[in-house]
Coordinates of C-alpha atoms and ligand atoms in Angstrom, one line a residue:
M130 CA -28.9 -8.9 -27.3
E131 CA -25.5 -8.8 -25.5
K132 CA -24.8 -5.6 -23.7
E133 CA -22.0 -3.5 -25.3
I134 CA -19.7 -0.7 -24.2
T135 CA -17.7 1.3 -26.7
I136 CA -15.0 3.6 -25.5
L137 CA -12.0 5.4 -26.9
K138 CA -9.2 2.8 -26.8
P139 CA -7.7 3.0 -23.3
S140 CA -4.3 4.4 -22.4
D141 CA -2.3 2.6 -19.8
M142 CA -0.4 5.3 -17.9
H143 CA 2.0 3.0 -16.1
L144 CA 3.3 -0.4 -17.3
H145 CA 6.4 -2.6 -17.3
L146 CA 7.0 -4.2 -20.6
R147 CA 10.3 -5.9 -19.6
Q148 CA 12.9 -7.0 -22.2
G149 CA 13.9 -10.0 -24.2
D150 CA 11.5 -12.9 -24.6
M151 CA 8.9 -11.4 -22.3
L152 CA 8.6 -8.2 -24.4
K153 CA 6.8 -10.1 -27.1
T154 CA 4.1 -11.2 -24.7
T155 CA 3.7 -8.0 -22.9
V156 CA 3.6 -5.7 -25.9
G157 CA 1.1 -8.0 -27.6
D158 CA -1.3 -7.9 -24.7
A159 CA -0.8 -4.2 -24.3
E160 CA -1.5 -3.6 -28.0
T161 CA -4.7 -5.6 -27.8
W162 CA -6.2 -3.4 -25.1
F163 CA -4.4 -0.1 -25.1
A164 CA -3.6 2.5 -27.7
Q165 CA -0.7 3.8 -25.8
G166 CA 1.1 3.4 -22.5
V167 CA 3.7 4.9 -20.2
V168 CA 6.6 2.5 -20.4
M169 CA 8.5 2.2 -17.1
P170 CA 12.3 2.3 -17.2
N171 CA 13.3 -0.2 -14.5
T172 CA 14.9 -2.6 -17.0
L173 CA 18.4 -4.1 -16.7
P174 CA 20.3 -2.0 -17.5
P175 CA 17.9 0.9 -16.8
I176 CA 16.6 3.3 -19.4
N177 CA 18.7 6.3 -18.5
T178 CA 20.6 7.1 -21.7
P179 CA 19.3 8.3 -25.0
D180 CA 20.7 5.3 -26.8
R181 CA 19.0 2.8 -24.5
L182 CA 15.7 4.7 -24.8
A183 CA 15.8 4.7 -28.5
A184 CA 16.7 1.0 -28.7
Y185 CA 13.9 0.1 -26.3
R186 CA 11.4 2.2 -28.2
D187 CA 12.5 0.5 -31.5
D188 CA 12.2 -3.0 -29.9
I189 CA 8.6 -2.2 -28.7
L190 CA 7.5 -0.7 -32.0
S191 CA 9.0 -3.5 -34.1
L192 CA 6.8 -5.9 -32.1
A193 CA 3.7 -3.7 -31.7
P194 CA 3.5 -1.1 -34.4
D195 CA 0.0 0.0 -33.4
F196 CA 1.0 0.6 -29.7
K197 CA 2.4 4.1 -28.9
P198 CA 5.0 3.8 -26.2
I199 CA 5.2 6.9 -24.0
M200 CA 8.9 6.7 -23.0
S201 CA 10.3 7.4 -19.6
F202 CA 13.8 7.5 -18.1
K203 CA 15.0 6.5 -14.7
L204 CA 16.4 9.3 -12.5
Y205 CA 19.7 8.6 -10.8
P206 CA 21.6 10.4 -8.0
G207 CA 23.6 13.3 -9.4
M208 CA 21.9 13.3 -12.8
S209 CA 22.8 16.5 -14.6
A210 CA 20.6 19.0 -16.4
D211 CA 22.3 18.2 -19.6
A212 CA 21.6 14.5 -19.1
V213 CA 17.9 15.3 -18.7
K214 CA 18.0 17.5 -21.7
A215 CA 19.4 14.6 -23.7
M216 CA 16.7 12.3 -22.5
K217 CA 14.0 14.8 -23.6
A218 CA 15.7 15.2 -27.0
S219 CA 15.6 11.4 -27.4
G220 CA 11.8 11.5 -26.9
A221 CA 11.2 11.0 -23.1
L222 CA 8.1 12.6 -21.7
L223 CA 8.7 11.7 -18.1
G224 CA 11.4 10.9 -15.6
K225 CA 10.8 8.2 -13.0
L226 CA 11.9 8.5 -9.4
Y227 CA 12.4 5.2 -7.6
P228 CA 13.4 5.5 -3.9
A229 CA 16.5 3.3 -3.6
G230 CA 15.7 -0.3 -2.9
V231 CA 11.9 0.1 -2.8
T232 CA 10.9 -2.3 -5.6
T233 CA 12.1 -4.4 -8.6
N234 CA 15.5 -3.1 -10.0
S235 CA 15.6 0.0 -7.9
E236 CA 18.9 -0.5 -6.0
D237 CA 20.3 2.3 -8.1
G238 CA 17.5 4.6 -7.2
V239 CA 17.4 7.9 -5.3
K240 CA 17.9 8.2 -1.5
S241 CA 16.7 11.8 -1.2
W242 CA 15.3 14.2 -3.8
H243 CA 18.1 16.5 -2.9
D244 CA 20.4 14.2 -4.8
I245 CA 18.4 14.9 -8.0
K246 CA 17.8 18.6 -7.6
D247 CA 19.5 19.7 -10.8
A248 CA 17.6 17.1 -12.8
L249 CA 14.3 18.1 -11.3
R250 CA 15.0 21.8 -12.1
A251 CA 15.8 20.8 -15.7
M252 CA 12.6 18.7 -15.9
C253 CA 10.6 21.6 -14.7
D254 CA 12.2 23.9 -17.3
L255 CA 11.7 21.4 -20.1
D256 CA 8.1 20.6 -19.0
L257 CA 8.8 16.9 -18.4
V258 CA 6.5 15.0 -16.0
L259 CA 7.9 13.6 -12.8
S260 CA 6.6 10.1 -12.0
I261 CA 7.2 8.8 -8.5
H262 CA 7.0 5.4 -6.8
C263 CA 5.8 6.8 -3.6
E264 CA 7.1 4.6 -0.8
T265 CA 9.7 5.1 1.9
P266 CA 11.7 1.9 1.8
D267 CA 12.6 1.5 5.5
A268 CA 9.1 2.3 6.9
F269 CA 6.6 -0.4 8.0
V270 CA 5.3 -2.0 4.9
L271 CA 1.7 -0.9 5.2
D272 CA 2.7 2.7 6.0
R273 CA 5.4 3.1 3.4
E274 CA 3.3 5.0 1.0
Y275 CA 1.8 7.3 3.6
E276 CA 5.3 7.9 5.0
Y277 CA 6.4 9.2 1.6
H278 CA 3.8 12.0 1.5
R279 CA 6.3 14.3 3.3
E280 CA 9.0 13.8 0.6
F281 CA 6.4 14.2 -2.2
A282 CA 5.1 17.5 -0.6
E283 CA 8.6 18.8 -0.3
I284 CA 9.3 18.2 -4.0
A285 CA 5.9 19.8 -4.9
K286 CA 6.8 22.9 -2.9
A287 CA 10.3 23.2 -4.3
F288 CA 9.1 22.9 -7.9
P289 CA 5.6 24.5 -8.1
D290 CA 5.5 24.2 -11.8
L291 CA 6.5 20.6 -12.1
R292 CA 3.8 18.1 -13.1
M293 CA 4.0 15.2 -10.8
V294 CA 2.3 11.7 -10.8
F295 CA 1.7 9.8 -7.6
E296 CA 1.9 6.3 -9.1
H297 CA -0.2 3.3 -8.1
M298 CA -2.0 4.8 -5.2
S299 CA -2.8 2.2 -2.6
D300 CA -3.6 3.9 0.7
R301 CA -6.8 5.9 1.4
R302 CA -4.7 8.6 2.9
S303 CA -3.0 9.1 -0.5
V304 CA -6.4 9.8 -2.2
D305 CA -7.0 12.7 0.2
F306 CA -3.4 13.8 -0.2
V307 CA -3.4 13.9 -4.0
A308 CA -6.8 15.5 -4.0
S309 CA -5.5 18.3 -1.7
L310 CA -2.6 19.2 -4.1
S311 CA -2.8 21.5 -7.1
G312 CA -4.0 20.5 -10.6
R313 CA -0.4 19.7 -11.7
V314 CA -0.4 16.7 -9.4
A315 CA -2.3 13.5 -10.4
G316 CA -2.5 9.9 -9.3
T317 CA -2.6 6.6 -11.2
I318 CA -4.8 3.7 -9.9
T319 CA -4.3 0.1 -10.9
A320 CA -6.9 -2.7 -11.4
H321 CA -5.5 -4.8 -8.6
H322 CA -5.6 -2.0 -6.0
L323 CA -9.3 -1.5 -7.0
L324 CA -10.1 -5.2 -6.8
L325 CA -8.0 -6.8 -4.1
T326 CA -7.2 -6.4 -0.4
L327 CA -4.5 -7.9 1.7
D328 CA -6.8 -10.8 2.3
D329 CA -6.2 -11.9 -1.3
V330 CA -2.5 -12.0 -0.6
I331 CA -2.1 -13.5 2.9
G332 CA -5.7 -14.0 4.1
A333 CA -5.9 -17.7 3.3
N334 CA -2.8 -19.4 1.8
M335 CA 0.0 -17.0 0.8
N336 CA -0.4 -16.0 -2.8
P337 CA 2.7 -14.6 -4.5
H338 CA 0.8 -13.8 -7.6
T339 CA -1.2 -11.0 -5.9
F340 CA 2.0 -9.6 -4.2
C341 CA 3.0 -6.2 -5.6
K342 CA 4.6 -2.9 -4.5
P343 CA 2.9 -1.0 -3.0
V344 CA 1.2 -4.0 -1.4
V345 CA -2.7 -4.0 -1.7
K346 CA -4.2 -2.8 1.6
G347 CA -7.5 -2.9 3.5
P348 CA -11.1 -2.7 2.5
E349 CA -11.3 1.0 3.5
D350 CA -8.3 1.8 1.2
R351 CA -9.9 -0.1 -1.7
K352 CA -13.1 1.8 -1.1
A353 CA -11.4 5.2 -1.2
L354 CA -9.6 4.2 -4.4
R355 CA -12.9 3.2 -6.0
Q356 CA -14.4 6.5 -5.0
A357 CA -11.5 8.3 -6.6
A358 CA -11.8 6.2 -9.8
F359 CA -15.6 6.8 -9.9
S360 CA -15.4 10.5 -9.0
G361 CA -14.9 11.9 -12.5
D362 CA -12.0 14.0 -11.1
K363 CA -9.4 14.3 -13.8
K364 CA -6.6 14.0 -11.3
F365 CA -7.2 10.2 -11.1
F366 CA -6.6 7.9 -14.0
F367 CA -5.8 4.4 -14.9
G368 CA -2.3 3.0 -14.9
S369 CA -2.2 -0.8 -14.6
D370 CA 1.3 -1.2 -13.2
S371 CA 1.2 -4.5 -15.1
A372 CA 4.6 -6.0 -14.0
P373 CA 5.2 -9.6 -15.0
H374 CA 7.6 -12.0 -13.2
L375 CA 8.1 -15.6 -14.3
K376 CA 6.0 -18.2 -12.4
A377 CA 9.1 -20.0 -11.2
K378 CA 10.5 -16.9 -9.6
K379 CA 7.1 -15.9 -8.1
E380 CA 6.8 -19.3 -6.5
S381 CA 10.4 -19.5 -5.4
G382 CA 10.4 -18.2 -1.8
S383 CA 11.7 -14.8 -2.8
A384 CA 9.0 -13.5 -5.0
G385 CA 9.4 -10.1 -6.4
G386 CA 6.5 -7.6 -6.3
G387 CA 4.5 -7.3 -9.5
I388 CA 1.2 -8.4 -11.0
Y389 CA 0.7 -9.1 -14.7
S390 CA -2.7 -7.5 -15.5
S391 CA -2.5 -6.3 -19.1
P392 CA -4.5 -9.3 -20.5
C393 CA -7.5 -8.7 -18.2
A394 CA -7.4 -5.2 -16.7
V395 CA -9.8 -3.5 -19.1
P396 CA -12.6 -6.1 -18.9
L397 CA -12.1 -6.2 -15.1
M398 CA -12.5 -2.5 -14.9
A399 CA -15.6 -2.6 -17.2
E400 CA -17.1 -5.1 -14.7
L401 CA -16.3 -3.0 -11.7
F402 CA -17.7 0.2 -13.2
E403 CA -20.7 -1.5 -14.5
K404 CA -21.5 -3.3 -11.2
N405 CA -21.3 0.0 -9.4
G406 CA -23.4 1.9 -11.9
R407 CA -20.5 4.2 -12.9
L408 CA -20.1 3.3 -16.6
D409 CA -20.6 7.0 -17.3
K410 CA -17.2 7.6 -15.7
F411 CA -15.4 4.6 -17.3
E412 CA -14.1 6.2 -20.6
N413 CA -12.6 9.3 -19.0
F414 CA -10.8 7.2 -16.3
M415 CA -9.5 4.6 -18.8
S416 CA -8.9 6.7 -21.9
V417 CA -9.1 10.5 -21.5
Y418 CA -7.7 11.9 -18.2
G419 CA -4.3 10.2 -18.4
P420 CA -3.2 11.4 -21.8
A421 CA -4.7 14.8 -21.1
F422 CA -2.5 15.2 -18.0
Y423 CA 0.5 14.4 -20.1
G424 CA -0.6 16.8 -22.8
L425 CA -1.2 14.0 -25.3
P426 CA -4.2 13.3 -27.4
A427 CA -6.4 10.4 -26.4
A428 CA -6.7 7.5 -28.9
T429 CA -8.7 8.1 -32.0
S430 CA -9.7 4.5 -32.4
R431 CA -12.3 2.8 -30.2
I432 CA -12.8 -0.6 -28.6
T433 CA -16.1 -2.4 -27.9
L434 CA -16.6 -4.7 -25.0
V435 CA -19.5 -7.2 -25.0
Q436 CA -21.0 -8.7 -21.9
K437 CA -20.1 -12.3 -22.4
N438 CA -17.9 -14.7 -20.5
S439 CA -14.2 -15.0 -21.3
T440 CA -11.6 -17.0 -19.5
I441 CA -8.1 -15.8 -18.5
P442 CA -5.5 -18.6 -19.1
P443 CA -3.9 -20.0 -16.0
V444 CA -0.4 -19.2 -17.4
I445 CA 0.6 -17.0 -20.3
D446 CA 4.2 -17.7 -21.6
G447 CA 5.4 -18.6 -18.2
I448 CA 3.6 -15.8 -16.4
V449 CA 0.6 -16.3 -14.0
P450 CA -1.6 -13.3 -14.8
L451 CA -4.1 -11.5 -12.6
C452 CA -7.3 -13.6 -12.3
A453 CA -5.5 -16.6 -13.8
G454 CA -8.0 -19.3 -14.8
K455 CA -11.0 -17.1 -13.8
T456 CA -14.0 -16.2 -15.9
L457 CA -14.5 -12.5 -16.7
S458 CA -17.9 -11.1 -17.6
W459 CA -16.8 -8.8 -20.4
A460 CA -14.8 -9.6 -23.6
L461 CA -13.4 -7.7 -26.5
K462 CA -15.8 -7.7 -29.5
A463 CA -14.1 -9.3 -32.4
Ligands
NCD124 C1 7.2 -3.4 -10.4 C2 8.1 -4.3 -11.2 O1 8.2 -5.5 -10.9 O2 8.8 -3.8 -12.1 N1 6.7 -4.2 -9.3 C3 5.6 -3.9 -8.6 O3 5.4 -4.6 -7.6 N2 4.7 -3.0 -8.9 C4 7.9 -2.1 -10.0 C5 7.0 -1.1 -9.4 O4 6.2 -0.4 -10.0 O5 7.0 -1.1 -8.1
ZN125 ZN1 5.3 0.0 -11.7

């Protein structure tokens, strides 16, 4: 008989659904594999007003009524406490800090956390979560995440009650850093940072489809991230950072960072946990610790994966997904 795994339907604690035509593709794939997900606000224009948040949530729900979007807003320099209050009233559970210029659509981001002090104080008072893209834009690319630790520590010290998420950890030094901080600090981990190293980006021919921010790093970093994911420590949970860009743009000579992993992340994670004998930690990592950190219930529905081959298409609606054209060893049970 085929081997099966049944878990509570996963929660994707960090994903980019985009807008317009792409939204249909992304929410469809998200809804297949995830009960809910933290929807990132780096759209154009950004999600930073109650009207935009409400319209975006409506768009998502109209396409995927069974997917629960956990809505975020994008912090901007000088954002007032009242503006934060309005975002909370419109349903946001988190605010996202993008250092200015660090990644896709972040030119309007934050240069220093001092420029959003009032907003952070309000988030603290309103019990909103602060989610951070932890990279210092002008540092050497492989040290950008590590260089951000100082800024992160300053915010944590200034707002001891604020819940903070260190997003898409990529550097082994970040695993130790997040582990050393209090229980109100957590870190998300992506499928691609658990599976790839820089060799998959520039080791042979340069592959823009494995290029993301923060860039995947070395074997020791991947090992530390795996240890964190397998640890059973509730500080570490899954966030895919699935971030599609059209194939033409990715192959253009100025590829934006971002990997589309929604269609394959869950079976890839099943394979990784199974191969390492850590299936006992799989459900908590994928489905339980993330919502718990946000104070949300886990899904009530379950999914079953069967150990049988499935193939990821080479292109999905103009997007080259992670593991394009490859065979995965787990599939969703019909
Ligand atoms: C993301 C995107 O394209 O929106 N890109 C990425 O490389 N991860 C933004 C982000 O999370 O950095
Ligand atoms: Zn992201």
